[in-house]
Amino acid sequence: MSEGLNVPPVEGPFGVYVHVPFCSVRCGYCDFNTYTADELGEGATRESYADTAIAEVELAARTLALSGGVPAVETVFFGGGTPTQLPSADLVRMLHSLHSTFGLDPEAEVTTEANPDSVTPASLAELRDGGFTRISFGVQSAVPHVLATLDRTHDPARVPEAVRWAREAGFEQVSVDLIYGTPGESIDDWAASLDHALGLEPDHVSAYALIVEPGTALARRVTRGEIAAPDDDLMADMYLMADDVLTSAGLGWYELSNWARDEAARCRHNLLYWHSADWWGIGPGAHSHIGGVRWWNVKHPAAYAKRLTAGESPVHDHEVLDSSTSVVERVMLEARLREGLPLGILEGGRGAVPSLAERGLVEVAGDHLVLTREGRLLADAVVRDLTA
Ligand SMILES: C[S@@+](CC[C@H](N)C(=O)[O-])C[C@H]1O[C@@H](n2cnc3c(N)ncnc32)[C@H](O)[C@@H]1O
Ligand code: SF4
């Protein structure tokens, strides 16, 4: 591990995130740590990626063995980038390395993200047979001009097919990601995308407000005035529409941007993040958190591969969270959950509660503080008041 990094023992539920930093095209809005074939440069290849990541899995298990024991893995999440840019056999090999080093809980949730145009019936069957239980498709929109502004490459007609293949392969949970607020997207366009998503009969939907990330092609186009910035009022209307439409279809919100058919369909891996539990992040730029210590790997796949090939840790840096930072983070994450924020963690921030309640933004339910629907629209401002 990097100089000075002492990993505490894992004491509660434990998950593993596996980052796969490859995409066929970079979407103009995306600032994830991902590379197209042209951007990757020398020193890292898609072909060698699984072996490099497995070397980190083995290093992680050795590190945890020295700090109190190797925990069984309850949730695994392959994210990206686009994990399904790699052959399914490579994803399965990485998953099996987790099984043989850490051990997977028999009820483990194992998710992969996927672009609809990066899967086939055979690739999905291989993932399911290899132990994946959940798949999250990046659908984003069903409207061609919105998909074009987002630089999405898939044909919307392909999405129902990909979802059907996933069901036929036996995936227990199918989720879809949507984005709202794309410049030029009307409320009717958004209604059409929600309708399209529900037609897929998903177990779970994530609907994200488009963020114009600094440094992206989208941000440059907005700065040049080529396209308008997302409109906050329209985004609020779109959020409320999503909540109405998804709720009427039997998908209940359980986190600000996430709706699930029932409790079993909630993403257990993301819940683990939102409850500040422990996870190890495998891959370039991946972040990890165990017992109040957080660390992150070198960002570029070539630098990551070089470290592991030399038998060295890929950790770039770390921080030890002090108690006030931990509280602020807990407030930020847990306030967004339907079950709410335990009032006990609020300390000084309790002073803000009466005025937030008077403004209709929060409700006290037992010993938890819960955002109202109005409060969900202003969650960032509520959190600011609670942590001021
Ligand atoms: C790593 S991507 C998902 C996997 C896959 N590469 C894809 O795009 O379909 C995770 C999700 O983050 C969301 N996302 C990425 N950048 C975003 C942004 N700037 N604003 C809002 N949502 C974003 C998208 O919904 C995307 O599906
Ligand atoms: S949104 Fe997904 S497909 Fe697009 S660049 Fe980001 S990670 Fe790749």
CSV table of C-alpha atoms in Angstrom, one decimal, residues 1 55-65 70 102 280 282:
chain,number,residue,atom,x,y,z
A,1,MET,CA,0.0,0.0,0.0
A,55,ALA,CA,-3.5,-8.5,-9.4
A,56,GLU,CA,-5.1,-5.6,-7.4
A,57,VAL,CA,-7.8,-8.0,-6.1
A,58,GLU,CA,-5.1,-10.3,-4.8
A,59,LEU,CA,-3.2,-7.4,-3.3
A,60,ALA,CA,-6.5,-6.2,-1.6
A,61,ALA,CA,-7.1,-9.6,-0.1
A,62,ARG,CA,-3.5,-9.8,1.2
A,63,THR,CA,-3.8,-6.3,2.7
A,64,LEU,CA,-7.1,-7.1,4.5
A,65,ALA,CA,-5.8,-10.5,5.7
A,70,VAL,CA,-10.7,-11.0,4.6
A,102,PHE,CA,-12.5,-12.9,-0.6
A,280,TRP,CA,-12.7,-1.6,-1.9
A,282,ILE,CA,-10.5,-1.9,-7.9
